[in-house]
PDB file of C-alpha atoms and ligand atoms in Angstrom:
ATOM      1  CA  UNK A 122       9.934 -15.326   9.591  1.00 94.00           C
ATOM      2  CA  UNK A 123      12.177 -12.952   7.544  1.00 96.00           C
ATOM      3  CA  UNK A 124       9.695 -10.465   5.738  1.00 98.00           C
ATOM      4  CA  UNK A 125      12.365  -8.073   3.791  1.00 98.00           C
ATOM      5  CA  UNK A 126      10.951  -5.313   1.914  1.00 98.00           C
ATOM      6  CA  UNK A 127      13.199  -4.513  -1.538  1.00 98.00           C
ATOM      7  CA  UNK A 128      12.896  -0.748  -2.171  1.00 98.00           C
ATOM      8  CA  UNK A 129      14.117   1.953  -4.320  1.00 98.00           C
ATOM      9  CA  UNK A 130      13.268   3.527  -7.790  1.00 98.00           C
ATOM     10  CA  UNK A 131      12.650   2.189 -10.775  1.00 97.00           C
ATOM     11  CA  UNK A 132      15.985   0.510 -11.816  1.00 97.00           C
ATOM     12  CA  UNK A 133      17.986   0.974  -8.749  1.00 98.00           C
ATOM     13  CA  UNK A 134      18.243  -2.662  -8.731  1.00 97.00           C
ATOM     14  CA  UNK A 135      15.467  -4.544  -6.684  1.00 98.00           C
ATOM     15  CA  UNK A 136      14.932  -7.465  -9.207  1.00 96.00           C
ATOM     16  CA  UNK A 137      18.396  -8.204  -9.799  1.00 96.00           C
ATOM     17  CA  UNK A 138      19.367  -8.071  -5.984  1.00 98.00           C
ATOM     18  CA  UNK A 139      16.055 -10.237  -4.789  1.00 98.00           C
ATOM     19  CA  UNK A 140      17.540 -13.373  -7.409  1.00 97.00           C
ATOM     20  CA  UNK A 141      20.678 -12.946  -4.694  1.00 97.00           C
ATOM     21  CA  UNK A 142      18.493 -12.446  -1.566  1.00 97.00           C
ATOM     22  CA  UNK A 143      16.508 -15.494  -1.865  1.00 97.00           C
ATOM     23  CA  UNK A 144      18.864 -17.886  -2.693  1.00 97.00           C
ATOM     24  CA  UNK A 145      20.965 -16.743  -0.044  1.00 97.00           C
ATOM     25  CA  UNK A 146      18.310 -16.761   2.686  1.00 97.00           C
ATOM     26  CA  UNK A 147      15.509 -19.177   1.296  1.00 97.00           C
ATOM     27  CA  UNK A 148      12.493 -16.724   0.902  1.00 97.00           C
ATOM     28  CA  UNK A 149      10.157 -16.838  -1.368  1.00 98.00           C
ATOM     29  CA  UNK A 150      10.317 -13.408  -4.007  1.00 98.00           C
ATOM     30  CA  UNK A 151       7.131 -11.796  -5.037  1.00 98.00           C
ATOM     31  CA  UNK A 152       7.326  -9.373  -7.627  1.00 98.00           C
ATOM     32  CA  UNK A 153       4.500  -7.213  -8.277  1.00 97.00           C
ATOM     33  CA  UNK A 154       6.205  -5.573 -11.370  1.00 96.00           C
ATOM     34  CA  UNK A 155       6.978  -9.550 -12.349  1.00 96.00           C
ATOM     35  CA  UNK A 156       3.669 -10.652 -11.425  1.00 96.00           C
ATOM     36  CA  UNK A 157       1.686  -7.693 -13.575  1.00 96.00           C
ATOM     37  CA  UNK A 158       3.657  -8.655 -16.683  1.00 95.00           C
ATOM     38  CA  UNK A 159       2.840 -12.216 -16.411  1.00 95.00           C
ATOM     39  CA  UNK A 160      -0.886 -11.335 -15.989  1.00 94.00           C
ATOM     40  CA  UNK A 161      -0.248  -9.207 -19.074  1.00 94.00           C
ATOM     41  CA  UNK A 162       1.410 -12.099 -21.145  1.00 94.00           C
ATOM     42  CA  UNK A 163      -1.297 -14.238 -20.767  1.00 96.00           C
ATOM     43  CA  UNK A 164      -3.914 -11.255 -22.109  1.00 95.00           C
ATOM     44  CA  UNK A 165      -5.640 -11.626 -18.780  1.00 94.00           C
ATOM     45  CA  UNK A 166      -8.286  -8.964 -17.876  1.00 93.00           C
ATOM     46  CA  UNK A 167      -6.267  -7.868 -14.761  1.00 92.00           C
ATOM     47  CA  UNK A 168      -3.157  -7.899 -17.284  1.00 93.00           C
ATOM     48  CA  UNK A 169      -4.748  -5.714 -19.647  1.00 93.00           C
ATOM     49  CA  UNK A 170      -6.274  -3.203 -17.066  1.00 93.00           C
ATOM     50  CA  UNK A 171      -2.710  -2.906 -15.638  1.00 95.00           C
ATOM     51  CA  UNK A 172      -1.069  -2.538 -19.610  1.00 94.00           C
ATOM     52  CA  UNK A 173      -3.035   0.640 -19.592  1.00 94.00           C
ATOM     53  CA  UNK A 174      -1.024   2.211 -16.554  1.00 97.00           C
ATOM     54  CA  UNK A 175       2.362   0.630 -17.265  1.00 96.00           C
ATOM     55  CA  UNK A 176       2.896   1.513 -20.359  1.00 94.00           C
ATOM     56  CA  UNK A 177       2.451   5.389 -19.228  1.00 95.00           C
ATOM     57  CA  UNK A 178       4.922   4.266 -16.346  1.00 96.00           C
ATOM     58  CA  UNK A 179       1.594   5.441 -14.212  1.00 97.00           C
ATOM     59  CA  UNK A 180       1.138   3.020 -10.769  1.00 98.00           C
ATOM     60  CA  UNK A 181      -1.718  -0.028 -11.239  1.00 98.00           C
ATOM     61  CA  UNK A 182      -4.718   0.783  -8.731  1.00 97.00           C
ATOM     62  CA  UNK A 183      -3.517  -0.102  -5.428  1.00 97.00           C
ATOM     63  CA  UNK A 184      -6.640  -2.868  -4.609  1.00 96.00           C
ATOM     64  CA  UNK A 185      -5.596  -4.638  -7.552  1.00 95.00           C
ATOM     65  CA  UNK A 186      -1.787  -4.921  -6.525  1.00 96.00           C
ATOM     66  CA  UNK A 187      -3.349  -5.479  -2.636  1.00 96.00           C
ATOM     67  CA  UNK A 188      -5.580  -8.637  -3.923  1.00 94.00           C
ATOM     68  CA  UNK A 189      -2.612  -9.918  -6.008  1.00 94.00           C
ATOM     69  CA  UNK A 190      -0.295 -10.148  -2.848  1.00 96.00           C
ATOM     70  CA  UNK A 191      -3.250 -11.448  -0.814  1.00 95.00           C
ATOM     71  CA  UNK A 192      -3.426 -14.281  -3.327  1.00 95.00           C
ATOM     72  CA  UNK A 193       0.127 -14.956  -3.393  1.00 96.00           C
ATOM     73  CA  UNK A 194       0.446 -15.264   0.660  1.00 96.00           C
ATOM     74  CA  UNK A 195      -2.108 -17.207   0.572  1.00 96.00           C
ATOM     75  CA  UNK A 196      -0.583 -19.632  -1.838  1.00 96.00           C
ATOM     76  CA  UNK A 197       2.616 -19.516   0.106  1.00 96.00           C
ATOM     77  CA  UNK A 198       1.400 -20.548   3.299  1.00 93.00           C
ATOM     78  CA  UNK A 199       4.565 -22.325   4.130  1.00 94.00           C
ATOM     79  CA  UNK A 200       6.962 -20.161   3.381  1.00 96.00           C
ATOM     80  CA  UNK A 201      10.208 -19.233   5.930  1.00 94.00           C
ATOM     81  CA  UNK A 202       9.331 -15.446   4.644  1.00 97.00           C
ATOM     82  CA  UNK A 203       9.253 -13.271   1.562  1.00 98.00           C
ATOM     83  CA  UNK A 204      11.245 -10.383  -0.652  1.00 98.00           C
ATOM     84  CA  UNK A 205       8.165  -8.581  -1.473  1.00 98.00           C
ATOM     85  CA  UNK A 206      10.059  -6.558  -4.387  1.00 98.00           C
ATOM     86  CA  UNK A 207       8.224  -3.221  -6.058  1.00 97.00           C
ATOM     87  CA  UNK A 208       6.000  -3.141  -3.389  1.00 98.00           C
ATOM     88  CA  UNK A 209       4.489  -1.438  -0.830  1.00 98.00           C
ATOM     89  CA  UNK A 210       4.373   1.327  -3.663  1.00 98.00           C
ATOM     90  CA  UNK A 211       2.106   3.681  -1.460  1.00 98.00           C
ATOM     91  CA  UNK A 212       1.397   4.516   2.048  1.00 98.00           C
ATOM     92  CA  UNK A 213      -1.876   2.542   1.472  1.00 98.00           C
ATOM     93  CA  UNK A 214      -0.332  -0.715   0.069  1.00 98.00           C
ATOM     94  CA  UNK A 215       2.115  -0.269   3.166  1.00 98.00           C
ATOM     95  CA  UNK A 216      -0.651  -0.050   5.479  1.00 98.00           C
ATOM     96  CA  UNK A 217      -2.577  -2.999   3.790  1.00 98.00           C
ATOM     97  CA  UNK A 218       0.777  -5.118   3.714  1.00 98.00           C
ATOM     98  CA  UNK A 219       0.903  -4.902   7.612  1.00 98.00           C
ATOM     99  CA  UNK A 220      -2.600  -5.689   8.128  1.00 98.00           C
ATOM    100  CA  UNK A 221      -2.248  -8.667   5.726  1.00 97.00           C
ATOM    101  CA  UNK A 222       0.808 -10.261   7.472  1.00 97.00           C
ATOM    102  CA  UNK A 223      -0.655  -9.750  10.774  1.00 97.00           C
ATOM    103  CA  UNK A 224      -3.184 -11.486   9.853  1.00 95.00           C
ATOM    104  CA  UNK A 225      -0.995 -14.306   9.318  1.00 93.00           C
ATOM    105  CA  UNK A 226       0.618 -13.690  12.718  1.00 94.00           C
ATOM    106  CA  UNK A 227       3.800 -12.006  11.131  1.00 96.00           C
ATOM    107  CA  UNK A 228       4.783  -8.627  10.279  1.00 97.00           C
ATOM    108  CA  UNK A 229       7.735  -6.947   7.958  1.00 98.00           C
ATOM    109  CA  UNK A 230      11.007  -7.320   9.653  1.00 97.00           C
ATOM    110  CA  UNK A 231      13.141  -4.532   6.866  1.00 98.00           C
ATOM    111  CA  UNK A 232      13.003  -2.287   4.572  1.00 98.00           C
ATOM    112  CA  UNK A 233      16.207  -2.094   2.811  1.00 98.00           C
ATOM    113  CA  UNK A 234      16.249   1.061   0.430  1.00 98.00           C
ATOM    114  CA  UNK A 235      18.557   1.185  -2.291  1.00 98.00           C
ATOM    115  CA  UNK A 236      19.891   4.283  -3.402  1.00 98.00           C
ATOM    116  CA  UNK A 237      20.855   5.303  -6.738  1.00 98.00           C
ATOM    117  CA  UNK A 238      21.274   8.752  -8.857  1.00 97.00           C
ATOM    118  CA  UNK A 239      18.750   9.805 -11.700  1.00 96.00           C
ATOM    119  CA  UNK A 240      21.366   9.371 -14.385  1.00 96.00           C
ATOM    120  CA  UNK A 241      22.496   6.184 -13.403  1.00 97.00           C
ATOM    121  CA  UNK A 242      18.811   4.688 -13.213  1.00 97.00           C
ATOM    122  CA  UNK A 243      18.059   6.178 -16.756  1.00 96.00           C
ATOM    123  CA  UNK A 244      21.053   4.850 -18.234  1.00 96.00           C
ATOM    124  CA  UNK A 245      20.313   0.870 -16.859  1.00 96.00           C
ATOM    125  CA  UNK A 246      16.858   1.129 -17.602  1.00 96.00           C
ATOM    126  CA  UNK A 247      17.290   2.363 -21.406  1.00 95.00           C
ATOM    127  CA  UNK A 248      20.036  -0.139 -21.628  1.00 96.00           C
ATOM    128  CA  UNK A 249      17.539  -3.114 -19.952  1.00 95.00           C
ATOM    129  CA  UNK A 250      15.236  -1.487 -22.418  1.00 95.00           C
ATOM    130  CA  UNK A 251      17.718  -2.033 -25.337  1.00 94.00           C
ATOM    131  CA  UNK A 252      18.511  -5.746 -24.505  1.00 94.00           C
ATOM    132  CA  UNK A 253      15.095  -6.895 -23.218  1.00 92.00           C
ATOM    133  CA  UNK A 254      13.098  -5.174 -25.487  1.00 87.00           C
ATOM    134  CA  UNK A 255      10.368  -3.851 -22.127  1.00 89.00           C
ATOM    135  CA  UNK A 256       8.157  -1.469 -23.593  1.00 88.00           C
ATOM    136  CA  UNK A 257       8.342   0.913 -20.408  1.00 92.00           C
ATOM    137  CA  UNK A 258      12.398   1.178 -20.712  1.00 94.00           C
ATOM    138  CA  UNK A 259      12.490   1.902 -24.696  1.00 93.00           C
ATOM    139  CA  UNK A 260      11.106   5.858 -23.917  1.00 93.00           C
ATOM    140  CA  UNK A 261      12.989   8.620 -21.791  1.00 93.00           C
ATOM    141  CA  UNK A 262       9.795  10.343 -21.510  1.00 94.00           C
ATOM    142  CA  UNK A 263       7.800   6.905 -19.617  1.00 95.00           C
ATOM    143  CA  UNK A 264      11.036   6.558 -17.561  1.00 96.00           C
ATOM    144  CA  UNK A 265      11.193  10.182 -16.460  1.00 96.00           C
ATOM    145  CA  UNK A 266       7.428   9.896 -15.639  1.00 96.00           C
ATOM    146  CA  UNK A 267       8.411   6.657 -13.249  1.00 97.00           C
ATOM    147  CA  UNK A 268      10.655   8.612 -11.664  1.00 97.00           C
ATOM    148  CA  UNK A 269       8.130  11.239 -11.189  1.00 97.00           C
ATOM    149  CA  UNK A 270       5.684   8.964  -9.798  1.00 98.00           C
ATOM    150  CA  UNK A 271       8.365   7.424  -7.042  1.00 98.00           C
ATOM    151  CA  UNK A 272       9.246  10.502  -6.020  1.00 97.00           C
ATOM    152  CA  UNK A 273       5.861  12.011  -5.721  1.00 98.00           C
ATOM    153  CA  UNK A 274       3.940   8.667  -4.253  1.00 98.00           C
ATOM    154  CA  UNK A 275       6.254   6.153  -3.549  1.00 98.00           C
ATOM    155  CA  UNK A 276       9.325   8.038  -1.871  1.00 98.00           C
ATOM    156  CA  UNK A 277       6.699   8.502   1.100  1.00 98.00           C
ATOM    157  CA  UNK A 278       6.404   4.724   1.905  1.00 98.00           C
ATOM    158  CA  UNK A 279      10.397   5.607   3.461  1.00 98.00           C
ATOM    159  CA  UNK A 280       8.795   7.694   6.429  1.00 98.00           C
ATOM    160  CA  UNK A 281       6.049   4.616   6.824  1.00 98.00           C
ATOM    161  CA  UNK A 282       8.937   2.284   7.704  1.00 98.00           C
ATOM    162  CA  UNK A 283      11.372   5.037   9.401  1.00 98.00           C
ATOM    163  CA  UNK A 284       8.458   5.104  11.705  1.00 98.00           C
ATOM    164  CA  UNK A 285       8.418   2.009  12.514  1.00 97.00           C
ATOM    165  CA  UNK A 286      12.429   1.777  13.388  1.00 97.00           C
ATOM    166  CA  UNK A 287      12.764  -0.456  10.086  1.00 98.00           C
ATOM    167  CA  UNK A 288      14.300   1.511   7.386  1.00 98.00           C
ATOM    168  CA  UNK A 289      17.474   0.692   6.090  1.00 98.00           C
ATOM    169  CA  UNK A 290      19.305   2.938   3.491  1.00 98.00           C
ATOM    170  CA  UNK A 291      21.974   0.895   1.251  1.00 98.00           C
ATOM    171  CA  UNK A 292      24.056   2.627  -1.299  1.00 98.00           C
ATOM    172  CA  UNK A 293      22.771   0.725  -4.863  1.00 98.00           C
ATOM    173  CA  UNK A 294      26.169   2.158  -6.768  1.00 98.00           C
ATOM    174  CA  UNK A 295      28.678  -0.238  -7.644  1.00 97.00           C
ATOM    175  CA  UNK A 296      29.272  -4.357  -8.694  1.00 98.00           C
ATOM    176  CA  UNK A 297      25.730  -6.534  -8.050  1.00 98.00           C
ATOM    177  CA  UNK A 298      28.372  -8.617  -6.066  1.00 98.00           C
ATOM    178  CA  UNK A 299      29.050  -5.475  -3.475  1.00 98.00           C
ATOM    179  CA  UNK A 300      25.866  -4.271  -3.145  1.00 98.00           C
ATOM    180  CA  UNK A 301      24.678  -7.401  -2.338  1.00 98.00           C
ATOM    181  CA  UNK A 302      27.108  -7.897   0.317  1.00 98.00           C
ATOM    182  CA  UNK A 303      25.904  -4.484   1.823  1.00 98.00           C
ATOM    183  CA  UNK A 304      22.451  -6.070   1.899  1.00 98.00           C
ATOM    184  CA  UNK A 305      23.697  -9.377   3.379  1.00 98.00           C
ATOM    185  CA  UNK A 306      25.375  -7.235   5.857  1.00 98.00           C
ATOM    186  CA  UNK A 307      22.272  -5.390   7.156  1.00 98.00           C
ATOM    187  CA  UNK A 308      19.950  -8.744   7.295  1.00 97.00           C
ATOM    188  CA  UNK A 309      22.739 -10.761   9.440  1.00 97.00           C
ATOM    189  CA  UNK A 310      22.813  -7.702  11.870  1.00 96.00           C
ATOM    190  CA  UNK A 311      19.137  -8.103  12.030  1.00 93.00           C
ATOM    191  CA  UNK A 312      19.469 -12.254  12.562  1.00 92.00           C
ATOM    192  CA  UNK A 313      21.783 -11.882  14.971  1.00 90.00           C
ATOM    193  CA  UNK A 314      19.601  -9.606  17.438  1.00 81.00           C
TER     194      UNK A 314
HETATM  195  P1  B4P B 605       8.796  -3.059 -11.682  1.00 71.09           P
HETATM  196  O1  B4P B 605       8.813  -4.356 -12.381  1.00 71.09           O
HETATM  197  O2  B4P B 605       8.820  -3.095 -10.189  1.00 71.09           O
HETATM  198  O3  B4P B 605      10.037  -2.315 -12.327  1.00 71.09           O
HETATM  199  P2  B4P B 605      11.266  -1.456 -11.878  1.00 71.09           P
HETATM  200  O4  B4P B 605      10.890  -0.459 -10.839  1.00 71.09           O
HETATM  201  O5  B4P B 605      11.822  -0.966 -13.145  1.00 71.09           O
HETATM  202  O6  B4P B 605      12.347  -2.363 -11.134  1.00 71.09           O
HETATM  203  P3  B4P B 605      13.070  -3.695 -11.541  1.00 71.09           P
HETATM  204  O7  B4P B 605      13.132  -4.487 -10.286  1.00 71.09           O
HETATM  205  O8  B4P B 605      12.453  -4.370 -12.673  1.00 71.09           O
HETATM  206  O9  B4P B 605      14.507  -3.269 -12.071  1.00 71.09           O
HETATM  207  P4  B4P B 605      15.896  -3.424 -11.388  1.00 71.09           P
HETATM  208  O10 B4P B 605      15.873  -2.250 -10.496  1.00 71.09           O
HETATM  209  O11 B4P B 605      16.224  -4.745 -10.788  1.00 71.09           O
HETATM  210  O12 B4P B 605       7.536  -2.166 -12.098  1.00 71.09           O
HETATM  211  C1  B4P B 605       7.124  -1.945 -13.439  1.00 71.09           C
HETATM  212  C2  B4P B 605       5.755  -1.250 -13.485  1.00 71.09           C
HETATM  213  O13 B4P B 605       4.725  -2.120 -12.900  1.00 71.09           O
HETATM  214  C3  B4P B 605       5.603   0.049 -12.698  1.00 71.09           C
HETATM  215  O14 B4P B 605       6.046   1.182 -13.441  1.00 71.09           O
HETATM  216  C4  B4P B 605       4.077   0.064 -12.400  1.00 71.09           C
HETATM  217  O15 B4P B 605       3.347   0.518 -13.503  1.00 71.09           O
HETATM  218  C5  B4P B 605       3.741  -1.382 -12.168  1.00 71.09           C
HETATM  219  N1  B4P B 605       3.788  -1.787 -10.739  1.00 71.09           N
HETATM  220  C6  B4P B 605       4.663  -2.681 -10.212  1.00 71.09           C
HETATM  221  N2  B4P B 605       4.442  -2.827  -8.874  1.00 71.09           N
HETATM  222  C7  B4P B 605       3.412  -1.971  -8.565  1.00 71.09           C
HETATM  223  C8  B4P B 605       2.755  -1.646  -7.342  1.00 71.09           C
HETATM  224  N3  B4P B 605       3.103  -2.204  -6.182  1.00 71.09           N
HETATM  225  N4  B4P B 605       1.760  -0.728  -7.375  1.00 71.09           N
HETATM  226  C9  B4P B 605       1.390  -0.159  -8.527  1.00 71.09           C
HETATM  227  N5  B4P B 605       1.971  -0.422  -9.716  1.00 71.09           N
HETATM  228  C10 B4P B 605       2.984  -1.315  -9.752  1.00 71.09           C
HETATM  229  O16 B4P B 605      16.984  -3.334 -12.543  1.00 71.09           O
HETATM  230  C11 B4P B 605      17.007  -2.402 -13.584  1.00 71.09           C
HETATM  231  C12 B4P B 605      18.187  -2.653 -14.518  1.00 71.09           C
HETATM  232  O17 B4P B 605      19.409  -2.279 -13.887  1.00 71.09           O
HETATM  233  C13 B4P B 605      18.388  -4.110 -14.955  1.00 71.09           C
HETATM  234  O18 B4P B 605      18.626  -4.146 -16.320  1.00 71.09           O
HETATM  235  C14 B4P B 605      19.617  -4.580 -14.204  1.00 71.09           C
HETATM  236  O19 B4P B 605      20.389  -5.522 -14.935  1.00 71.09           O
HETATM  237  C15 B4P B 605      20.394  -3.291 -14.016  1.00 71.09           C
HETATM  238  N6  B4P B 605      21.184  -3.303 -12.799  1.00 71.09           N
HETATM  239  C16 B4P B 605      20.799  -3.778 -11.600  1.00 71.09           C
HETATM  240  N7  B4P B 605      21.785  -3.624 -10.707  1.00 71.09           N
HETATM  241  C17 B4P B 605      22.829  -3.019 -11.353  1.00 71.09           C
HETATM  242  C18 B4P B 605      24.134  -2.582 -10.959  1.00 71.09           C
HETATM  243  N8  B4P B 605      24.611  -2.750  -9.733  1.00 71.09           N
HETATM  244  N9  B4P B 605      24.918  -1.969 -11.891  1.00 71.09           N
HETATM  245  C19 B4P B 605      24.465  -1.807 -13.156  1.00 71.09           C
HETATM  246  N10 B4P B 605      23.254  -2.214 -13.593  1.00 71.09           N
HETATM  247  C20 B4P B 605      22.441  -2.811 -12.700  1.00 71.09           C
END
């Protein structure tokens, strides 16, 4: 199985590089940033728990993002592997990722970590904001604060993987087109071992 983690900070580009990755390389994408605003769509009472974190750009309680992934391998039992995208977001979701998939006799074969300046995230995000009308990209202030709360207790999730031999930095700057052949190139070189 192909188990790619998609990392990097908020807007560096994991969502729009997974619709490439997954198409290209049949996996199956789970979002946990697409999979909150779903549950909060649907007024759920796991998508209004999580409304009151995102909207302060604050992280959702790690078990509830854990049993959400749980649920979703479970429902995929078939699958060739997975872009989990937006998450591990902590040490702890990294460490409960790991115990999940070895549960299911697999384990995480990447993490690719894209890497892109402050200004450049801001400036996507307020313009996603603009065009999508996402409540957590309309305010500088709730996008600062997500770029607080990567740095502070996501960022760590890097030495997790480094670890483990499996991180990957990619440089997220330039055409979707590029960048995705940079990720292409790092996932063949891992195929081909
Ligand atoms: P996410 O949905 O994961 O949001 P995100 O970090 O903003 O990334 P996203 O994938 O959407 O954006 P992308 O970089 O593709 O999380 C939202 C919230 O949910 C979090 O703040 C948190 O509260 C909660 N949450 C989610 N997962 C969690 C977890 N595991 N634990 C706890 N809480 C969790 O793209 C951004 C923009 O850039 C797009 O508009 C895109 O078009 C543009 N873009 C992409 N590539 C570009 C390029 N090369 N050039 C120019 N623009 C580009």
């Amino acid at each position: 199985m192909l188990n790619i983690v998609l990392f990097g900070p908020p807007g560096a580009g994991k969502g729009t590089q997974s619709d490439n990755l997954i198409q290209k390389y049949n996996l199956v994408h789970l979002s946990t940033g697409d999979i909150l605003r779903g549950e909060l769509k649907s007024e759920t009472r796991l998508g209004l728990e999580a409304k009151n974190y995102m909207s302060k750009g604050e992280l959702v309680p790690d078990e509830v993002v854990i049993g959400m992934i749980d649920k979703k391998l479970d429902e995929n039992a078939n699958a060739t592997g997975f872009i989990f995208d937006g998450f591990p977001r902590t040490t702890k979701q990294a460490e409960a990722l790991d115990e999940l998939l070895s549960k299911k006799n697999t384990s995480i074969s990447a993490m690719l970590a894209l890497e892109v300046d402050r200004e450049e995230l801001i400036k996507r995000l307020m313009l996603r904001g603009k065009e999508s009308g996402r409540a957590d990209d309309q305010d500088v202030s709730i996008i600062s604060n997500r770029i607080k709360v990567y740095e502070t207790e996501t960022a760590p999730v890097i030495g997790y993987y480094e670890s483990q031999g499996k991180y990957h930095a990619v440089d997220g700057l330039g055409s979707i087109e590029d960048i995705s052949n940079r990720l292409y190139a790092v996932i063949d070189t891992l195929l081909d071992k």
